[in-house]
Amino acid sequence: MGRRRVIVPLLVGAVDGALVAVGPWGIPVWGAALAGLAALVAALVAAVRPTAGFVAAQLAVSAVALPAWTAFRLGRAGTSRRGAVLAAVAASAGLGARLAMAADGRAVTGTVMSWLVLLVLPLLAGRLLAQHARLLAEQRAAAASRERLRIARDLHDALGHRLGVLAVQAAALETESDGAAGPRGLAETARRAVDDLHRAVARMRVGLADIPPLAREFGAGVELRTDGGPRPVAPEVEEAAYRLVQEGLTNAARHAPAAPVAVTLTWEADALLVAVTNPAPPAAGAAAPGGGGRGLAGLDERIRAAGGLLTARQEEDGGFRLSALLPLATPRPA
C-alpha cells in the first residue's frame, strides 16, 4: 500500500474522531477514540476495497470525514451492479441510524438533506475525476499510437526507399565489376540494412506486449487476465488484438466511466481469443460489426484482414462484450 493510501485514512480517522468528540451526541472521549479508530479502519479498507469501505462507513459511528471520503473513493473506483445495490442499502441504513437520533421534524429534514449532500457530492466528484482520468488516458494512448505510426511511415517511405535503390544499384555494380574487390558484398550489406529497417518498423507497431500498459493507462478499474500459455502470432494478429482492447476500453470510458472493465486473453489450441467486457453498450449505430459505427466497422475490417472473426453483443445483465477469435501464426516456408 502506498504512502498516500495510509496518510489519507489516518487523517480521515483523526478528523472523524475529533468531530465525534465535539459533536452534539454526548459521546465520551473514549467513545470518540473508538469511533476514530473505526473510521481509520474503514478508510483503510476503502483505499483498497471502495465498496466494502463505504459499507463499513455507513455502519460505523461517524461524523463527516469518513462518509464523504468513502463516497468519493466509491465514485472514483466504481463498482458492479451488485456492489451498487449493497452500497445503497448501507447508505439507507446509515441514514436510518441518524434519523433515529433526530429530535423533531425540522431536525429530520436537515438530517436527510445533509446526509444526501454528504454522500452524493463526493460520489459525483469521484465519478467525474475517474471519467476525466480515463479520457486523458485515452487521448494519450491515441496520440502515442498516431506518433508511432507516423514515425514508422516516415522511416518506411523515406529511408526504406533510398535503401532499396541503394541495394539495386549495388547489385548492378557487382554485376558490372566482374568480381572486383571494391564493390564485393555491397549489395548484401544494403539488403541487410533494408531488413534491419523493416524489423525496426515492425517493433514500432503495437502488439500484445502493449496491452498491459494500455490497461494501466485506463485506470485501476480495468482487470487484465490471461489464460493459457502465449504462443507465436503474426504481427497483424498482435496489432488486431491491441486495437480490439483499445476500442473496448474507449467504449467503456465513453459510456460507463468509473465502471469495472474486464480484458481477457485466452490462448487456445489453434487460436487467440481476445475479449473486453464492460457494463455499457456502444453508441447508437455502432452496436454491430460492419454497421454504422466507424470504430467497430474499422475494427471488423482489421480483424478480418488478420484472418479472425469479430463478435459484438450485449450480455444478459445489460453489459457489452467485444471479442475476436484470431488465428495463431503458422510457420512460413523458407
Coordinates of C-alpha atoms in Angstrom, one line a residue:
M1 CA 0.0 0.0 0.0
G2 CA 1.4 3.4 -1.0
R3 CA 2.2 6.2 1.5
R4 CA -0.7 8.2 0.2
R5 CA -3.2 5.3 0.9
V6 CA -2.0 5.3 4.5
I7 CA -1.7 9.0 5.2
V8 CA -5.2 9.9 4.0
P9 CA -7.0 7.3 6.0
L10 CA -5.0 8.4 9.1
L11 CA -6.2 12.0 8.6
V12 CA -9.8 10.8 8.0
G13 CA -9.8 8.8 11.2
A14 CA -8.3 11.6 13.2
V15 CA -10.7 14.2 11.9
D16 CA -13.7 12.0 12.2
G17 CA -12.8 11.0 15.8
A18 CA -12.4 14.7 16.7
L19 CA -15.7 15.7 15.2
V20 CA -17.5 12.9 17.1
A21 CA -15.9 14.0 20.3
V22 CA -17.2 17.6 19.9
G23 CA -20.5 16.7 18.3
P24 CA -23.9 17.1 19.8
W25 CA -24.3 13.3 20.5
G26 CA -22.8 13.4 24.0
I27 CA -20.3 10.6 23.3
P28 CA -17.4 10.4 25.9
V29 CA -13.8 10.8 25.0
W30 CA -13.1 7.0 25.0
G31 CA -16.1 6.5 22.7
A32 CA -14.8 9.2 20.3
A33 CA -11.4 7.5 20.3
L34 CA -13.1 4.2 19.4
A35 CA -15.1 6.0 16.7
G36 CA -11.9 7.5 15.3
L37 CA -10.2 4.0 15.3
A38 CA -13.2 2.5 13.5
A39 CA -13.1 5.4 11.0
L40 CA -9.4 4.7 10.4
V41 CA -10.1 1.0 9.7
A42 CA -13.0 1.8 7.4
A43 CA -10.9 4.4 5.5
L44 CA -8.0 1.9 5.1
V45 CA -10.5 -0.6 3.7
A46 CA -11.9 2.0 1.3
A47 CA -8.4 2.7 0.0
V48 CA -8.2 -0.9 -1.2
R49 CA -11.9 -2.1 -1.5
P50 CA -14.1 1.0 -2.0
T51 CA -17.4 -0.7 -1.8
A52 CA -16.6 -2.6 1.4
G53 CA -15.1 0.6 2.9
F54 CA -18.3 2.6 2.1
V55 CA -20.5 -0.1 3.7
A56 CA -18.3 -0.1 6.8
A57 CA -18.6 3.7 7.0
Q58 CA -22.4 3.6 7.0
L59 CA -22.4 1.0 9.8
A60 CA -19.9 2.8 12.0
V61 CA -20.5 5.8 14.3
S62 CA -19.0 8.6 12.1
A63 CA -19.3 12.3 11.5
V64 CA -18.4 14.0 8.2
A65 CA -15.0 13.0 7.1
L66 CA -15.4 9.2 6.8
P67 CA -18.7 9.1 4.9
A68 CA -17.5 11.8 2.4
W69 CA -14.1 10.1 1.9
T70 CA -15.6 6.6 1.3
A71 CA -18.3 8.0 -1.0
F72 CA -15.5 9.8 -3.0
R73 CA -13.5 6.6 -3.2
L74 CA -16.6 4.6 -4.3
G75 CA -17.2 7.1 -7.1
R76 CA -13.6 7.2 -8.1
A77 CA -13.1 3.5 -8.4
G78 CA -16.6 2.4 -9.5
T79 CA -18.4 -0.8 -8.6
S80 CA -20.5 -3.5 -10.0
R81 CA -24.3 -3.6 -10.1
R82 CA -24.4 -5.8 -7.0
G83 CA -22.0 -3.6 -5.2
A84 CA -24.1 -0.5 -6.1
V85 CA -27.2 -2.2 -4.5
L86 CA -25.2 -3.1 -1.4
A87 CA -23.9 0.5 -1.1
A88 CA -27.4 1.9 -1.5
V89 CA -28.8 -0.4 1.3
A90 CA -25.9 0.5 3.5
A91 CA -26.5 4.3 2.9
S92 CA -30.2 3.8 3.7
A93 CA -29.2 2.1 7.0
G94 CA -26.8 4.9 7.8
L95 CA -29.5 7.5 7.2
G96 CA -31.9 5.5 9.3
A97 CA -29.5 5.5 12.2
R98 CA -29.1 9.2 12.0
L99 CA -32.8 9.8 11.8
A100 CA -33.2 7.7 14.9
M101 CA -31.1 10.3 16.8
A102 CA -33.1 13.3 15.3
A103 CA -35.4 15.0 17.8
D104 CA -38.1 16.7 15.8
G105 CA -39.4 17.2 12.2
R106 CA -37.0 20.1 11.4
A107 CA -34.0 18.0 12.6
V108 CA -35.3 15.1 10.4
T109 CA -35.4 17.3 7.3
G110 CA -32.0 18.7 8.0
T111 CA -30.5 15.3 8.6
V112 CA -31.9 13.9 5.3
M113 CA -30.6 16.9 3.3
S114 CA -27.2 16.9 4.9
W115 CA -26.8 13.2 4.5
L116 CA -27.7 13.3 0.8
V117 CA -25.2 16.2 0.3
L118 CA -22.5 14.4 2.3
L119 CA -22.8 11.3 0.1
V120 CA -24.0 12.5 -3.3
L121 CA -21.5 15.3 -3.9
P122 CA -18.3 13.3 -3.1
L123 CA -19.7 10.4 -5.1
L124 CA -20.3 12.6 -8.2
A125 CA -16.9 14.3 -7.7
G126 CA -15.2 10.9 -7.7
R127 CA -17.0 9.8 -10.8
L128 CA -16.1 13.0 -12.7
L129 CA -12.5 12.6 -11.8
A130 CA -12.5 9.0 -12.9
Q131 CA -14.1 9.9 -16.2
H132 CA -11.5 12.7 -16.7
A133 CA -8.6 10.4 -15.9
R134 CA -9.9 7.8 -18.4
L135 CA -10.4 10.4 -21.1
L136 CA -6.8 11.7 -20.6
A137 CA -5.5 8.1 -20.8
E138 CA -7.5 7.5 -24.0
Q139 CA -6.1 10.7 -25.5
R140 CA -2.5 9.8 -24.5
A141 CA -2.8 6.3 -25.9
A142 CA -4.3 7.7 -29.2
A143 CA -1.6 10.3 -29.5
A144 CA 1.2 7.8 -28.8
S145 CA -0.2 5.4 -31.4
R146 CA -0.5 8.2 -34.0
E147 CA 3.0 9.3 -33.4
R148 CA 4.4 5.8 -33.6
L149 CA 2.6 5.1 -36.9
R150 CA 3.8 8.5 -38.3
I151 CA 7.4 7.7 -37.5
A152 CA 7.1 4.2 -38.9
R153 CA 5.6 5.6 -42.2
D154 CA 8.3 8.2 -42.4
L155 CA 11.1 5.6 -41.9
H156 CA 9.5 3.2 -44.4
D157 CA 8.7 5.8 -47.1
A158 CA 11.9 7.9 -47.0
L159 CA 14.8 5.8 -45.7
G160 CA 13.3 2.5 -46.9
H161 CA 13.0 3.8 -50.5
R162 CA 16.6 5.1 -50.6
L163 CA 18.0 1.9 -49.1
G164 CA 16.0 -0.1 -51.7
V165 CA 17.5 2.0 -54.5
L166 CA 21.0 1.5 -53.0
A167 CA 20.5 -2.3 -52.9
V168 CA 19.5 -2.3 -56.6
Q169 CA 22.4 -0.1 -57.6
A170 CA 24.9 -2.1 -55.6
A171 CA 23.7 -5.3 -57.2
A172 CA 24.1 -3.8 -60.7
L173 CA 27.6 -2.5 -59.8
E174 CA 28.6 -6.0 -58.6
T175 CA 27.4 -7.5 -61.9
E176 CA 29.4 -5.0 -64.0
S177 CA 32.5 -5.2 -61.9
D178 CA 33.2 -8.9 -62.8
G179 CA 34.1 -9.8 -59.2
A180 CA 36.2 -6.7 -58.4
A181 CA 37.2 -6.5 -54.8
G182 CA 35.8 -2.9 -54.2
P183 CA 32.0 -3.4 -54.5
R184 CA 32.0 -7.0 -53.4
G185 CA 29.4 -7.5 -50.7
L186 CA 28.0 -4.1 -51.1
A187 CA 24.6 -5.4 -52.3
E188 CA 24.4 -7.8 -49.4
T189 CA 25.1 -5.0 -46.9
A190 CA 22.4 -2.9 -48.4
R191 CA 19.9 -5.8 -48.3
R192 CA 20.8 -6.3 -44.6
A193 CA 20.2 -2.6 -44.0
V194 CA 16.8 -2.9 -45.6
D195 CA 15.9 -5.9 -43.4
D196 CA 17.1 -4.1 -40.3
L197 CA 14.9 -1.2 -41.2
H198 CA 11.9 -3.4 -41.7
R199 CA 12.5 -5.1 -38.3
A200 CA 12.8 -1.6 -36.6
V201 CA 9.5 -0.5 -38.2
A202 CA 7.8 -3.8 -37.1
R203 CA 8.9 -3.2 -33.5
M204 CA 7.3 0.2 -33.6
R205 CA 3.9 -1.4 -34.3
V206 CA 1.7 -2.1 -31.3
G207 CA 1.3 -5.7 -30.2
L208 CA 0.4 -8.0 -27.3
A209 CA 3.1 -6.6 -25.1
D210 CA 1.5 -3.1 -25.3
I211 CA -1.9 -4.3 -23.9
P212 CA -0.9 -4.3 -20.2
P213 CA 0.4 -0.6 -20.3
L214 CA -2.8 0.3 -22.2
A215 CA -4.9 -1.2 -19.5
R216 CA -3.0 0.6 -16.8
E217 CA -3.5 3.9 -18.6
F218 CA -7.2 3.5 -18.4
G219 CA -7.2 3.2 -14.6
A220 CA -7.4 0.7 -11.8
G221 CA -10.9 -0.3 -12.8
V222 CA -9.5 -2.4 -15.7
E223 CA -8.9 -6.1 -14.9
L224 CA -6.5 -7.9 -17.2
R225 CA -6.5 -11.7 -17.2
T226 CA -4.5 -14.2 -19.3
D227 CA -5.5 -17.8 -19.6
G228 CA -3.1 -20.3 -21.2
G229 CA 0.5 -20.0 -22.4
P230 CA 1.4 -17.4 -25.0
R231 CA 2.4 -18.8 -28.4
P232 CA 3.7 -17.1 -31.6
V233 CA 1.3 -15.0 -33.6
A234 CA 1.7 -12.9 -36.7
P235 CA 2.3 -9.1 -36.3
E236 CA -1.0 -8.3 -37.9
V237 CA -2.7 -10.5 -35.3
E238 CA -0.9 -8.8 -32.5
E239 CA -2.0 -5.4 -33.8
A240 CA -5.6 -6.5 -34.3
A241 CA -5.7 -7.8 -30.7
Y242 CA -4.3 -4.5 -29.4
R243 CA -6.9 -2.5 -31.4
L244 CA -9.7 -4.6 -30.1
V245 CA -8.7 -3.9 -26.5
Q246 CA -8.3 -0.2 -27.3
E247 CA -11.7 0.0 -28.8
G248 CA -13.3 -1.8 -25.9
L249 CA -11.7 0.4 -23.3
T250 CA -12.6 3.5 -25.3
N251 CA -16.2 2.4 -25.4
A252 CA -16.2 1.8 -21.6
A253 CA -14.6 5.2 -20.9
R254 CA -17.2 7.0 -23.0
H255 CA -20.4 5.2 -22.0
A256 CA -19.6 3.8 -18.5
P257 CA -16.9 5.9 -16.8
A258 CA -15.6 4.5 -13.5
A259 CA -17.3 1.2 -14.1
P260 CA -15.2 -2.0 -14.0
V261 CA -13.9 -3.5 -17.3
A262 CA -12.6 -7.0 -17.8
V263 CA -10.0 -7.7 -20.5
T264 CA -9.2 -11.4 -21.2
L265 CA -6.6 -13.1 -23.4
T266 CA -7.3 -16.8 -23.8
W267 CA -4.8 -18.9 -25.6
E268 CA -6.5 -21.9 -27.2
A269 CA -5.0 -24.8 -29.2
D270 CA -5.1 -23.0 -32.6
A271 CA -6.4 -19.5 -31.8
L272 CA -6.2 -16.5 -29.5
L273 CA -9.5 -15.2 -28.0
V274 CA -9.4 -11.6 -27.0
A275 CA -12.4 -10.1 -25.2
V276 CA -13.4 -6.9 -23.5
T277 CA -16.5 -6.8 -21.3
N278 CA -17.9 -3.5 -19.9
P279 CA -21.2 -2.6 -18.4
A280 CA -22.5 -0.4 -21.2
P281 CA -23.2 -0.9 -24.9
P282 CA -21.6 1.4 -27.5
A283 CA -23.3 4.4 -29.0
A284 CA -26.2 4.1 -31.4
G285 CA -25.2 2.9 -34.8
A286 CA -22.1 1.1 -33.6
A287 CA -23.6 -1.9 -32.0
A288 CA -22.6 -4.5 -34.6
P289 CA -19.6 -5.2 -36.7
G290 CA -19.7 -3.6 -40.1
G291 CA -22.6 -1.3 -39.0
G292 CA -22.8 2.5 -39.0
G293 CA -20.2 3.0 -36.2
R294 CA -16.8 3.8 -37.6
G295 CA -14.9 2.3 -34.7
L296 CA -16.4 -1.1 -34.8
A297 CA -16.6 -1.1 -38.6
G298 CA -12.9 -0.3 -38.9
L299 CA -12.0 -2.9 -36.2
D300 CA -14.0 -5.5 -38.1
E301 CA -12.0 -4.9 -41.2
R302 CA -8.7 -5.1 -39.3
I303 CA -9.8 -8.4 -37.6
R304 CA -10.9 -9.9 -40.9
A305 CA -7.6 -8.9 -42.6
A306 CA -5.7 -10.8 -39.8
G307 CA -7.8 -13.9 -40.5
G308 CA -10.1 -13.5 -37.5
L309 CA -13.7 -13.1 -36.6
L310 CA -15.1 -10.2 -34.6
T311 CA -18.2 -10.5 -32.3
A312 CA -20.0 -7.7 -30.5
R313 CA -23.1 -8.5 -28.4
Q314 CA -25.0 -7.3 -25.4
E315 CA -24.9 -9.6 -22.4
E316 CA -27.9 -10.8 -20.3
D317 CA -27.0 -8.4 -17.5
G318 CA -27.0 -5.4 -19.8
G319 CA -23.3 -5.2 -20.3
F320 CA -21.4 -5.3 -23.6
R321 CA -18.9 -7.8 -24.8
L322 CA -16.5 -7.2 -27.7
S323 CA -14.4 -10.3 -28.7
A324 CA -12.4 -11.7 -31.5
L325 CA -11.1 -15.1 -32.4
L326 CA -7.6 -14.7 -34.0
P327 CA -5.5 -17.4 -35.7
L328 CA -2.2 -18.4 -34.3
A329 CA 0.9 -17.9 -36.5
T330 CA 1.8 -20.7 -39.0
P331 CA 5.4 -21.3 -39.9
R332 CA 6.3 -19.6 -43.2
P333 CA 8.1 -21.6 -45.9
A334 CA 11.8 -20.8 -46.3

